[in-house]
Amino acid sequence: LLSVDAGNPAHAVSPILPGLMFEDINHSGEGGIYAELVQNRSMMASDTTPVHWSAVGAATLALDTATPLNTALNRSLKVVLPSSAGAGNRAGVSNDGFWGIPVRPGTSYTARLFAKASRRIGPLTVAIESADGRAVYASAHVPHIGTAFPGRPFELTLRTGSRTPVAGDARLTVTTADPAALGETLWLQHVSLFPPTYNNRPNGLRIDLMDKLVALKPKFLRFPGGNFVEGNTIATRFNWKNTIGPVWERPGHMDDAWGYWSTDGLGLLEYLEWVEDMHAQPVLAVYAGYSLKGEHVTGDALGPFVQDALDEIEYVTGPVTSTWGARRAADGHPEPFPLEFVEIGNEDWFDSSGSYDERFAAFYDAIKAKYPHLKLIATTSVTSRTPDLIDEHYYLAPSAAQASTHKYDNRDRNSTKVFVGEWAAQEGRPTPDLNAALGDAAWLAGLIRNSDQVLMECYAPLFSHVRNNVWATNLIAYDNLTSYVSPSYWAQHMLTSRLGNTVLPATARALPGLATVATRSGNRLYLAVVNCGTEKVTVPVELKGLAKGVKRQATATVLTGPSRATTNTLTEPGTLVPRTSSVTGAAASFTSTVPPLSVTVLELVLT
Ligand code: AHR
């Protein structure tokens, strides 16, 4: 029997559930939600070769550190053009993008690039072409290239025709056929190509991925990681001051936690605008003096890192009259961003030196002194100060996630509140299968039931490119053209979109294998039931404490599939999707039958 007390809510559902967590892993940012299509646009990804760049025609390519664009992009791509016209009469370079450049019909692409040559030449043609170079899908020209880099990049619009095929393996080329260019040298830097972006932001985000995130109605975005904020070493941390300003003045850094170059084009301001576009709030993770390979900072040496965090908070929230608020305004966003939560580091339980207590205290004291209203999140337990929340991470086998639905039921209600800042039932690659989704649903039901304790939660990781799946199980996956969501995405969507604002006390008797949560807003009662077993279950439901009755007509949303291993893929994205239907027979006492391997949310109307 599932007995629900509809008249006496246990507590409010936390108003800051659910959220999202993002770090650049599995090409989540570069080649992922950050819409840049050129890989290694800044030529900074390798010190020895211009990776992802190839010669077109008889050009020869090299990295040229003697010809920097500026101090950040301290090199350029040197293109020595052939001295005599050969077949095809054009020469230059091509970029292969992130496993190909995606192209679609009737679409405008924005190219930006810096170019200069050993003598004035032109025109320079920028084109999106088929992989074999036989088809030109879109092109535009820079009429003349001078002998010095311009102050700003050349900007071109490349528009594909209505008959352009959809292709994922195109190339971006930059070439010239000017006879005057024979034997001359061309230098290129910051060669960029953007498709249309979400909200048309010039340095923006991929529309299909943003649409999927916005549909989850997240209350916050935890960023920039994860291990990405720490780096393997202090030098490769997310150094936010290198991630603001014109993108061609950002040096980028090695994302050595996950093995690829980050241009930091997705920098602090872009994260904040992403949050703004989702109508969510930021959960800002600041670097806290510890990197993954064990480097850590203590004592006076911590000072500059604490100051960096204070400056970062000022960049986010400060008025335009403040130093860093003025920088934000100069970067294009005069309005301060709202900020309530700051996380100090990431998974500092890995710091075997035990320095976190000291580091947390240093950040806590400085931040609270200047910004007493901010809520500070610790990443492991500390005794030096009392954090406002503690971030706990759980990567579990599906069966463990299912069993952990009761983890917070008997928690000391007076202890520090929890932010489950990373969690996932892990099974399936690159996205979870149904079994994992059931584990996730059971776990999330427990978090919602206990959201007087667990104020915030976010699944992790969020994204994987299908061609760079270094972390097995992720919520959403994609190639350069299309994306799909996992059954776990749908389970979370169901539980958090069909959710009241109060949690109702519920007791389940003799219903093994089921996880439940009941919530209510006004006259809507939501009953979520997760059946992790392979048999259908008949659930007698009793609603107590009703002012009057229940409408017979209700709505049932069900996610289910034929086996635990069933999943969605890039080619079969719709194998598992929730189905909503009208059901009758709801009453103060009624019976609901939930299918095997299913998540069900019943929406009942109280009279
Ligand atoms: O989400 C993947 C990684 O798992 C995160 O970077 C880290 O915080 C955790 O160990």
Coordinates of C-alpha atoms and ligand atoms in Angstrom, one line a residue:
L1 CA 0.0 0.0 0.0
L2 CA 1.2 3.5 -0.9
S3 CA -0.3 5.9 1.6
V4 CA 0.0 9.6 0.9
D5 CA -0.9 12.4 3.3
A6 CA -2.2 15.0 0.9
G7 CA -3.3 17.4 3.6
N8 CA -0.1 17.8 5.7
P9 CA 3.0 18.6 3.6
A10 CA 6.3 17.5 5.2
H11 CA 8.2 20.5 3.9
A12 CA 8.7 22.6 0.8
V13 CA 10.3 21.2 -2.3
S14 CA 13.6 23.1 -2.5
P15 CA 13.0 26.0 -4.9
I16 CA 16.5 25.6 -6.4
L17 CA 16.0 22.1 -7.7
P18 CA 17.0 21.0 -10.3
G19 CA 20.3 22.4 -11.7
L20 CA 22.9 21.5 -14.3
M21 CA 26.7 20.9 -14.0
F22 CA 29.1 21.7 -16.8
E23 CA 32.8 21.2 -17.4
D24 CA 34.7 20.8 -20.6
I25 CA 35.0 17.0 -20.7
N26 CA 34.3 14.7 -23.7
H27 CA 34.5 17.8 -25.9
S28 CA 31.5 19.2 -24.0
G29 CA 32.6 22.8 -24.6
E30 CA 35.2 22.8 -27.4
G31 CA 33.4 21.0 -30.3
G32 CA 30.3 20.8 -28.0
I33 CA 28.0 23.5 -26.8
Y34 CA 30.5 26.2 -27.7
A35 CA 29.5 26.6 -31.3
E36 CA 32.9 27.3 -32.8
L37 CA 33.4 25.0 -35.8
V38 CA 37.1 25.3 -36.4
Q39 CA 39.4 23.2 -34.3
N40 CA 42.6 24.8 -33.2
R41 CA 41.5 28.2 -34.5
S42 CA 44.3 29.9 -32.5
M43 CA 47.1 27.5 -33.6
M44 CA 47.9 27.1 -29.9
A45 CA 46.9 23.4 -29.5
S46 CA 50.4 22.2 -30.3
D47 CA 53.8 23.8 -30.0
T48 CA 55.2 21.9 -32.9
T49 CA 52.6 21.4 -35.7
P50 CA 49.5 23.2 -36.9
V51 CA 47.2 20.3 -35.9
H52 CA 43.9 20.2 -37.7
W53 CA 45.3 22.4 -40.5
S54 CA 46.3 20.9 -43.9
A55 CA 47.7 22.4 -47.1
V56 CA 45.4 23.2 -50.1
G57 CA 47.3 23.0 -53.4
A58 CA 51.0 23.2 -53.2
A59 CA 51.2 25.4 -50.1
T60 CA 53.5 24.5 -47.2
L61 CA 52.5 25.1 -43.6
A62 CA 54.4 25.7 -40.4
L63 CA 53.8 27.3 -37.0
D64 CA 55.6 30.6 -36.9
T65 CA 56.4 31.9 -33.4
A66 CA 58.3 34.8 -34.9
T67 CA 55.0 36.2 -36.2
P68 CA 52.6 36.4 -33.3
L69 CA 49.2 38.1 -33.4
N70 CA 49.6 39.4 -29.9
T71 CA 51.1 38.3 -26.6
A72 CA 48.3 35.8 -26.0
L73 CA 48.2 34.2 -29.4
N74 CA 52.0 34.3 -29.7
R75 CA 52.4 32.5 -33.1
S76 CA 50.6 32.2 -36.4
L77 CA 50.1 29.8 -39.2
K78 CA 52.7 30.4 -41.9
V79 CA 51.5 29.5 -45.3
V80 CA 54.2 29.6 -48.0
L81 CA 52.4 29.8 -51.3
P82 CA 53.8 27.9 -54.3
S83 CA 56.0 29.9 -56.7
S84 CA 54.3 28.7 -59.8
A85 CA 50.7 28.1 -60.6
G86 CA 49.9 24.4 -60.5
A87 CA 46.8 22.5 -61.2
G88 CA 43.7 24.3 -59.9
N89 CA 45.7 27.5 -59.5
R90 CA 44.9 28.1 -55.9
A91 CA 46.7 27.4 -52.6
G92 CA 46.1 27.9 -48.9
V93 CA 44.9 25.9 -46.0
S94 CA 41.9 23.8 -44.8
N95 CA 40.6 22.9 -41.3
D96 CA 38.9 19.7 -40.5
G97 CA 36.9 21.0 -37.6
F98 CA 35.7 18.8 -34.8
W99 CA 35.4 15.5 -36.7
G100 CA 34.3 17.5 -39.7
I101 CA 32.6 20.9 -40.2
P102 CA 28.8 20.5 -40.3
V103 CA 26.9 22.2 -43.0
R104 CA 23.2 22.7 -43.7
P105 CA 21.2 24.3 -46.5
G106 CA 20.0 27.9 -46.3
T107 CA 22.3 28.8 -43.4
S108 CA 24.5 31.8 -42.7
Y109 CA 27.9 31.1 -41.1
T110 CA 30.2 33.9 -39.7
A111 CA 33.9 33.6 -40.4
R112 CA 36.4 35.8 -38.6
L113 CA 40.1 35.7 -39.3
F114 CA 43.3 37.6 -39.1
A115 CA 45.5 37.5 -42.1
K116 CA 48.6 39.3 -43.5
A117 CA 51.0 38.5 -46.3
S118 CA 54.5 39.3 -47.4
R119 CA 53.1 41.7 -50.0
R120 CA 49.6 43.0 -50.6
I121 CA 47.6 40.3 -52.2
G122 CA 44.0 39.4 -52.8
P123 CA 41.4 38.3 -52.8
L124 CA 41.5 35.7 -50.1
T125 CA 38.7 33.2 -50.4
V126 CA 37.1 31.7 -47.3
A127 CA 34.9 28.7 -48.1
I128 CA 33.0 25.8 -46.7
E129 CA 33.7 22.8 -49.0
S130 CA 33.1 19.1 -49.2
A131 CA 35.9 17.0 -47.8
D132 CA 37.2 16.2 -51.3
G133 CA 37.1 19.9 -52.3
R134 CA 34.9 19.2 -55.3
A135 CA 31.8 21.0 -53.9
V136 CA 31.9 24.6 -52.5
Y137 CA 28.9 25.0 -50.2
A138 CA 29.5 28.6 -49.4
S139 CA 32.2 31.1 -49.8
A140 CA 33.1 34.8 -49.3
H141 CA 36.2 36.9 -50.0
V142 CA 38.5 39.3 -48.3
P143 CA 39.3 41.7 -51.2
H144 CA 42.9 42.5 -50.1
I145 CA 45.3 41.3 -47.5
G146 CA 47.9 43.8 -46.3
T147 CA 51.3 43.3 -44.8
A148 CA 50.2 43.7 -41.2
F149 CA 47.5 42.0 -39.1
P150 CA 44.5 44.3 -38.8
G151 CA 43.4 45.5 -35.4
R152 CA 40.2 43.4 -35.6
P153 CA 39.5 40.2 -37.6
F154 CA 38.1 40.3 -41.1
E155 CA 34.5 39.2 -40.8
L156 CA 32.6 37.4 -43.5
T157 CA 29.2 35.9 -44.0
L158 CA 29.1 32.5 -45.8
R159 CA 25.6 31.5 -46.8
T160 CA 24.8 28.0 -48.1
G161 CA 22.2 27.6 -50.8
S162 CA 18.9 26.0 -50.5
R163 CA 20.2 22.9 -52.3
T164 CA 23.3 22.5 -50.1
P165 CA 23.2 19.0 -48.7
V166 CA 23.3 18.3 -45.0
A167 CA 26.9 17.1 -44.4
G168 CA 29.0 16.5 -41.3
D169 CA 32.4 16.1 -43.0
A170 CA 33.0 19.5 -44.7
R171 CA 36.1 21.6 -44.4
L172 CA 36.8 25.3 -44.0
T173 CA 39.3 26.5 -46.5
V174 CA 41.3 29.8 -46.8
T175 CA 42.9 30.1 -50.2
T176 CA 44.1 32.5 -52.8
A177 CA 44.4 32.2 -56.6
D178 CA 45.9 35.6 -57.0
P179 CA 48.8 35.3 -59.4
A180 CA 50.5 38.1 -57.5
A181 CA 50.6 35.8 -54.5
L182 CA 52.8 33.2 -56.1
G183 CA 55.9 32.6 -54.0
E184 CA 54.6 34.9 -51.3
T185 CA 53.8 34.0 -47.7
L186 CA 50.6 34.3 -45.9
W187 CA 50.1 34.3 -42.1
L188 CA 46.8 33.4 -40.5
Q189 CA 45.6 33.6 -36.9
H190 CA 42.3 33.2 -35.1
V191 CA 40.5 31.6 -38.0
S192 CA 37.0 31.1 -36.7
L193 CA 33.6 29.9 -38.1
F194 CA 30.3 30.1 -36.3
P195 CA 26.9 28.7 -37.3
P196 CA 23.8 30.5 -36.0
T197 CA 23.9 30.4 -32.2
Y198 CA 21.4 30.4 -29.4
N199 CA 19.9 33.9 -29.0
N200 CA 22.3 35.0 -31.9
R201 CA 25.2 35.6 -29.6
P202 CA 28.3 36.2 -31.7
N203 CA 30.5 34.0 -29.6
G204 CA 27.7 31.8 -28.6
L205 CA 26.3 28.3 -28.0
R206 CA 24.9 25.5 -30.1
I207 CA 21.1 25.8 -30.5
D208 CA 20.1 22.2 -30.4
L209 CA 22.0 21.6 -27.1
M210 CA 20.7 24.8 -25.5
D211 CA 17.2 23.8 -26.4
K212 CA 17.6 20.5 -24.6
L213 CA 19.0 22.2 -21.5
V214 CA 16.3 24.9 -21.4
A215 CA 13.6 22.2 -21.6
L216 CA 14.9 20.9 -18.2
K217 CA 14.1 24.3 -16.7
P218 CA 17.3 24.4 -14.6
K219 CA 17.5 26.7 -11.7
F220 CA 21.3 27.0 -11.8
L221 CA 24.4 26.0 -13.7
R222 CA 27.4 24.9 -11.7
F223 CA 30.5 25.8 -13.7
P224 CA 33.3 25.5 -14.8
G225 CA 33.8 22.0 -13.4
G226 CA 34.7 19.5 -12.0
N227 CA 38.3 18.7 -12.6
F228 CA 38.4 21.4 -15.3
V229 CA 38.4 24.1 -12.7
E230 CA 41.4 22.5 -11.0
G231 CA 43.5 21.4 -13.9
N232 CA 46.2 18.7 -13.4
T233 CA 48.5 21.5 -12.3
I234 CA 48.2 25.0 -11.0
A235 CA 49.3 26.3 -14.5
T236 CA 46.5 24.5 -16.2
R237 CA 43.7 25.5 -13.8
F238 CA 40.7 27.5 -15.2
N239 CA 42.4 30.9 -14.9
W240 CA 39.4 33.1 -15.4
K241 CA 41.3 36.3 -16.1
N242 CA 42.6 34.6 -19.2
T243 CA 39.1 33.8 -20.4
I244 CA 37.6 37.3 -20.7
G245 CA 37.9 40.0 -23.3
P246 CA 38.2 39.6 -27.1
V247 CA 38.5 35.9 -27.9
W248 CA 41.6 36.6 -30.0
E249 CA 43.3 37.9 -26.9
R250 CA 42.7 34.7 -24.9
P251 CA 45.7 32.4 -24.8
G252 CA 43.6 29.3 -24.0
H253 CA 45.1 26.4 -22.0
M254 CA 45.5 22.6 -22.1
D255 CA 42.4 20.9 -20.6
D256 CA 44.8 18.3 -19.3
A257 CA 42.2 16.7 -17.0
W258 CA 40.5 15.5 -20.2
G259 CA 43.2 15.7 -22.8
Y260 CA 42.6 18.5 -25.3
W261 CA 43.1 22.2 -25.9
S262 CA 40.6 24.7 -24.6
T263 CA 40.6 28.1 -26.5
D264 CA 38.7 29.5 -23.5
G265 CA 36.4 31.1 -26.1
L266 CA 33.8 29.7 -23.7
G267 CA 35.0 32.0 -20.9
L268 CA 33.6 33.5 -17.7
L269 CA 31.3 35.9 -19.5
E270 CA 30.0 33.3 -21.9
Y271 CA 29.2 31.0 -19.0
L272 CA 27.3 33.8 -17.3
E273 CA 25.4 34.7 -20.5
W274 CA 24.6 31.0 -20.9
V275 CA 23.1 31.1 -17.4
E276 CA 21.2 34.3 -18.3
D277 CA 19.8 32.7 -21.5
M278 CA 18.5 29.7 -19.4
H279 CA 16.9 32.1 -16.9
A280 CA 18.9 30.3 -14.2
Q281 CA 21.5 31.4 -11.7
P282 CA 25.2 30.7 -11.6
V283 CA 26.9 28.4 -9.1
L284 CA 30.4 29.8 -9.5
A285 CA 33.2 27.3 -8.7
V286 CA 36.4 29.2 -7.9
Y287 CA 39.9 27.7 -8.0
A288 CA 40.9 27.0 -4.4
G289 CA 44.6 26.3 -4.5
Y290 CA 44.6 22.6 -5.3
S291 CA 45.1 20.8 -8.6
L292 CA 44.5 17.2 -9.5
K293 CA 48.1 16.0 -9.5
G294 CA 48.5 17.2 -5.9
E295 CA 50.0 20.7 -6.2
H296 CA 48.4 22.8 -3.5
V297 CA 49.0 26.2 -2.0
T298 CA 48.9 27.2 1.6
G299 CA 49.9 30.1 3.9
D300 CA 50.7 33.5 2.4
A301 CA 51.0 31.9 -1.1
L302 CA 47.2 31.5 -1.1
G303 CA 46.8 35.3 -1.1
P304 CA 46.8 35.8 -4.9
F305 CA 44.4 32.9 -5.4
V306 CA 42.0 34.3 -2.8
Q307 CA 42.3 37.7 -4.5
D308 CA 41.5 36.1 -7.9
A309 CA 38.3 34.7 -6.4
L310 CA 37.3 38.1 -5.0
D311 CA 38.1 39.7 -8.4
E312 CA 36.0 37.0 -10.1
I313 CA 33.1 37.7 -7.9
E314 CA 33.5 41.4 -8.6
Y315 CA 33.5 40.7 -12.3
V316 CA 30.3 38.8 -11.9
T317 CA 28.4 41.1 -9.5
G318 CA 30.3 44.4 -9.2
P319 CA 28.8 47.7 -10.3
V320 CA 30.4 49.3 -13.4
T321 CA 32.2 51.7 -11.0
S322 CA 34.2 48.8 -9.6
T323 CA 37.4 47.7 -11.3
W324 CA 36.2 44.3 -12.5
G325 CA 32.6 45.4 -13.0
A326 CA 34.0 48.0 -15.4
R327 CA 35.9 45.2 -17.2
R328 CA 32.6 43.2 -17.5
A329 CA 30.9 46.4 -18.9
A330 CA 33.8 46.8 -21.4
D331 CA 33.3 43.2 -22.4
G332 CA 29.7 44.0 -23.3
H333 CA 27.6 43.3 -20.1
P334 CA 27.2 46.4 -17.9
E335 CA 24.4 44.8 -15.9
P336 CA 25.8 42.8 -12.9
F337 CA 24.8 39.2 -12.8
P338 CA 22.9 37.8 -9.7
L339 CA 25.1 35.5 -7.6
E340 CA 24.1 33.6 -4.5
F341 CA 26.4 30.5 -4.4
V342 CA 30.1 30.2 -4.7
E343 CA 31.8 26.8 -4.5
I344 CA 35.3 26.7 -3.1
G345 CA 37.3 24.2 -5.2
N346 CA 36.2 20.7 -6.3
E347 CA 36.4 17.3 -4.7
D348 CA 39.0 18.5 -2.2
W349 CA 38.8 15.1 -0.4
F350 CA 41.4 14.1 -3.0
D351 CA 43.9 16.5 -1.4
S352 CA 45.8 14.0 0.8
S353 CA 47.8 16.8 2.4
G354 CA 44.7 17.8 4.3
S355 CA 45.2 21.5 3.4
Y356 CA 41.5 22.1 2.5
D357 CA 40.6 23.2 6.0
E358 CA 43.1 26.0 5.8
R359 CA 42.3 26.9 2.2
F360 CA 38.6 26.9 2.8
A361 CA 39.0 29.2 5.8
A362 CA 41.1 31.6 3.8
F363 CA 38.5 31.9 1.0
Y364 CA 35.6 31.9 3.4
D365 CA 37.0 34.7 5.5
A366 CA 37.9 36.9 2.6
I367 CA 34.6 36.3 0.7
K368 CA 32.3 36.6 3.6
A369 CA 34.0 39.8 4.7
K370 CA 33.3 41.5 1.4
Y371 CA 30.2 39.6 0.4
P372 CA 28.4 38.4 3.6
H373 CA 25.3 37.4 1.7
L374 CA 27.0 34.8 -0.5
K375 CA 26.5 31.2 0.4
L376 CA 29.7 29.3 0.3
I377 CA 29.9 25.6 -0.6
A378 CA 32.6 23.3 0.7
T379 CA 33.6 20.3 -1.3
T380 CA 34.4 18.1 1.6
S381 CA 33.9 18.4 5.3
V382 CA 35.8 21.1 7.1
T383 CA 36.1 22.0 10.8
S384 CA 37.7 25.4 10.5
R385 CA 34.6 27.2 9.4
T386 CA 30.9 26.2 8.9
P387 CA 30.1 26.1 5.2
D388 CA 26.6 27.1 4.0
L389 CA 26.4 23.9 2.0
I390 CA 28.5 20.8 1.4
D391 CA 28.9 19.4 -2.1
E392 CA 28.6 15.6 -2.2
H393 CA 29.3 13.5 -5.3
Y394 CA 27.9 10.1 -6.1
Y395 CA 28.7 8.0 -9.1
L396 CA 27.0 4.7 -8.5
A397 CA 26.1 1.4 -10.1
P398 CA 22.4 1.4 -11.1
S399 CA 21.5 -1.1 -8.4
A400 CA 23.3 1.1 -5.8
A401 CA 21.5 4.2 -7.0
Q402 CA 18.2 2.4 -6.7
A403 CA 19.0 1.3 -3.2
S404 CA 20.2 4.8 -2.2
T405 CA 16.8 6.3 -2.6
H406 CA 16.6 6.3 1.2
K407 CA 20.1 7.7 1.7
Y408 CA 18.9 11.0 3.2
D409 CA 15.7 9.9 4.8
N410 CA 17.1 9.6 8.3
R411 CA 19.7 12.4 8.2
D412 CA 20.2 14.7 11.1
R413 CA 17.9 17.5 10.0
N414 CA 20.1 20.1 11.7
S415 CA 23.4 19.3 9.9
T416 CA 24.9 21.3 7.1
K417 CA 22.6 21.3 4.0
V418 CA 23.7 19.4 1.0
F419 CA 24.4 20.2 -2.6
V420 CA 24.7 17.0 -4.6
G421 CA 26.8 18.6 -7.2
E422 CA 27.6 15.5 -9.3
W423 CA 25.7 12.3 -9.4
A424 CA 24.8 9.5 -11.9
A425 CA 24.0 5.9 -12.1
Q426 CA 26.7 4.6 -14.4
E427 CA 25.8 2.1 -17.1
G428 CA 25.9 2.8 -20.8
R429 CA 28.2 4.7 -23.1
P430 CA 28.2 7.5 -24.1
T431 CA 24.8 7.9 -22.4
P432 CA 22.9 5.8 -19.8
D433 CA 20.7 2.9 -20.6
L434 CA 17.2 2.3 -19.1
N435 CA 18.6 0.5 -16.1
A436 CA 20.8 3.5 -15.2
A437 CA 17.8 5.8 -15.8
L438 CA 15.8 3.8 -13.3
G439 CA 18.6 4.1 -10.8
D440 CA 18.7 7.8 -11.5
A441 CA 15.0 8.2 -11.1
A442 CA 15.0 6.3 -7.8
W443 CA 17.9 8.3 -6.5
L444 CA 16.4 11.6 -7.6
A445 CA 13.0 10.7 -6.0
G446 CA 15.0 10.4 -2.8
L447 CA 16.7 13.8 -3.3
I448 CA 13.3 15.5 -3.9
R449 CA 11.7 13.7 -0.9
N450 CA 14.6 15.1 1.2
S451 CA 15.0 18.4 -0.4
D452 CA 14.7 20.1 3.0
Q453 CA 18.3 18.7 3.3
V454 CA 19.5 18.4 -0.3
L455 CA 18.8 21.9 -1.5
M456 CA 20.4 21.5 -4.8
E457 CA 21.3 18.7 -7.2
C458 CA 22.8 18.3 -10.7
Y459 CA 23.7 15.2 -12.7
A460 CA 27.1 14.9 -14.2
P461 CA 28.6 14.8 -16.7
L462 CA 26.2 16.7 -18.9
F463 CA 27.6 16.1 -22.4
S464 CA 29.7 13.8 -24.5
H465 CA 30.7 14.1 -28.1
V466 CA 30.2 10.6 -29.6
R467 CA 33.8 10.8 -31.0
N468 CA 35.4 11.7 -27.7
N469 CA 33.7 9.7 -25.0
V470 CA 36.4 9.7 -22.3
W471 CA 33.9 9.6 -19.4
A472 CA 31.5 6.7 -20.0
T473 CA 28.0 7.8 -19.0
N474 CA 26.7 11.3 -19.8
L475 CA 23.3 12.8 -20.0
I476 CA 23.3 14.1 -23.6
A477 CA 25.4 13.1 -26.6
Y478 CA 26.0 14.5 -30.1
D479 CA 28.1 14.6 -33.1
N480 CA 28.7 17.8 -35.0
L481 CA 25.3 17.7 -36.7
T482 CA 22.8 16.2 -34.3
S483 CA 22.2 15.4 -30.7
Y484 CA 20.0 13.2 -28.6
V485 CA 19.0 12.8 -25.0
S486 CA 19.2 9.7 -22.8
P487 CA 16.5 7.9 -20.9
S488 CA 18.0 9.5 -17.8
Y489 CA 17.4 12.9 -19.2
W490 CA 13.7 12.0 -19.7
A491 CA 13.5 10.5 -16.2
Q492 CA 14.8 13.7 -14.7
H493 CA 12.6 15.8 -16.9
M494 CA 9.5 13.8 -15.7
L495 CA 10.4 14.1 -12.1
T496 CA 11.3 17.8 -12.1
S497 CA 8.7 19.1 -14.5
R498 CA 5.8 17.3 -12.9
L499 CA 6.6 18.4 -9.4
G500 CA 4.6 20.3 -6.8
N501 CA 6.1 22.8 -4.4
T502 CA 5.6 20.8 -1.2
V503 CA 6.6 17.2 -0.4
L504 CA 3.9 15.0 1.0
P505 CA 4.6 12.4 3.6
A506 CA 4.2 9.0 2.0
T507 CA 4.7 5.4 3.3
A508 CA 5.0 2.4 1.1
R509 CA 4.3 -1.0 2.6
A510 CA 5.0 -4.3 0.9
L511 CA 6.1 -2.7 -2.3
P512 CA 9.7 -3.8 -2.7
G513 CA 11.7 -2.4 -5.6
L514 CA 9.6 0.7 -5.9
A515 CA 10.8 4.2 -5.2
T516 CA 8.3 7.0 -4.8
V517 CA 7.9 10.7 -4.2
A518 CA 4.6 12.6 -3.7
T519 CA 4.4 16.4 -4.1
R520 CA 1.6 18.9 -4.3
S521 CA 1.0 22.4 -5.5
G522 CA -2.5 23.8 -4.9
N523 CA -5.0 21.3 -6.3
R524 CA -2.3 19.3 -8.2
L525 CA -0.9 16.2 -6.6
Y526 CA 2.1 14.5 -8.4
L527 CA 2.9 10.9 -7.5
A528 CA 6.1 9.5 -9.0
V529 CA 6.7 5.8 -8.9
V530 CA 9.9 4.1 -10.1
N531 CA 9.6 0.4 -10.7
C532 CA 13.1 -1.1 -11.0
G533 CA 11.9 -4.6 -11.3
T534 CA 11.0 -6.7 -14.3
E535 CA 7.4 -7.4 -13.2
K536 CA 4.5 -5.0 -13.4
V537 CA 3.4 -3.9 -10.0
T538 CA -0.1 -3.2 -8.8
V539 CA 0.0 -0.3 -6.4
P540 CA -2.9 0.3 -4.1
V541 CA -2.9 4.1 -3.4
E542 CA -4.6 5.7 -0.4
L543 CA -4.8 9.5 -0.3
K544 CA -5.4 10.8 3.2
G545 CA -6.0 14.4 4.4
L546 CA -8.1 15.4 1.4
A547 CA -10.3 18.5 1.9
K548 CA -12.8 17.0 -0.6
G549 CA -12.0 14.4 -3.2
V550 CA -10.1 13.6 -6.4
K551 CA -11.1 14.0 -10.0
R552 CA -11.6 10.6 -11.6
Q553 CA -9.7 11.8 -14.7
A554 CA -5.9 12.0 -14.2
T555 CA -2.8 12.1 -16.3
A556 CA -0.1 9.4 -16.4
T557 CA 3.4 10.0 -17.9
V558 CA 5.3 6.8 -18.3
L559 CA 8.9 6.0 -19.4
T560 CA 9.5 2.3 -20.0
G561 CA 11.3 -0.1 -22.4
P562 CA 11.6 -3.8 -23.1
S563 CA 14.9 -4.4 -21.3
R564 CA 17.4 -2.8 -18.9
A565 CA 19.9 -2.3 -21.7
T566 CA 17.5 -0.5 -24.0
T567 CA 18.7 3.0 -24.7
N568 CA 18.7 6.0 -27.1
T569 CA 21.4 6.6 -29.7
L570 CA 22.3 9.2 -32.2
T571 CA 20.7 7.2 -34.9
E572 CA 17.8 6.0 -32.8
P573 CA 17.1 9.0 -30.5
G574 CA 13.5 8.2 -29.9
T575 CA 13.6 4.6 -28.6
L576 CA 12.9 5.7 -25.1
V577 CA 10.7 8.7 -24.6
P578 CA 8.0 9.3 -22.0
R579 CA 4.4 9.0 -23.1
T580 CA 1.6 11.0 -21.5
S581 CA -2.0 9.8 -21.5
S582 CA -5.3 10.4 -19.8
V583 CA -6.3 7.8 -17.2
T584 CA -9.5 7.4 -15.3
G585 CA -10.3 5.8 -11.9
A586 CA -8.5 8.2 -9.6
A587 CA -10.1 8.5 -6.2
A588 CA -9.2 8.8 -2.5
S589 CA -8.4 5.2 -2.8
F590 CA -7.5 3.6 -6.1
T591 CA -5.1 1.2 -7.7
S592 CA -2.4 2.0 -10.2
T593 CA -0.5 -0.6 -12.2
V594 CA 3.0 0.4 -13.1
P595 CA 4.8 -1.4 -15.9
P596 CA 8.0 -3.3 -15.4
L597 CA 11.2 -1.2 -15.7
S598 CA 9.4 2.1 -15.6
V599 CA 9.1 5.6 -14.3
T600 CA 5.5 6.8 -13.9
V601 CA 4.3 10.2 -12.8
L602 CA 0.6 10.5 -12.0
E603 CA -0.9 14.0 -12.0
L604 CA -4.0 14.0 -9.9
V605 CA -6.5 16.9 -9.6
L606 CA -7.9 17.5 -6.1
T607 CA -11.4 18.9 -5.9
Ligands
AHR1 O1 32.2 14.5 -13.8 C1 33.4 14.0 -14.1 C2 34.4 14.2 -13.0 O2 34.0 13.5 -11.8 C3 34.5 15.6 -12.4 O3 35.4 16.4 -13.2 C4 35.0 15.4 -11.1 O4 34.6 16.4 -10.2 C5 34.5 14.1 -10.7 O5 35.5 13.3 -10.1

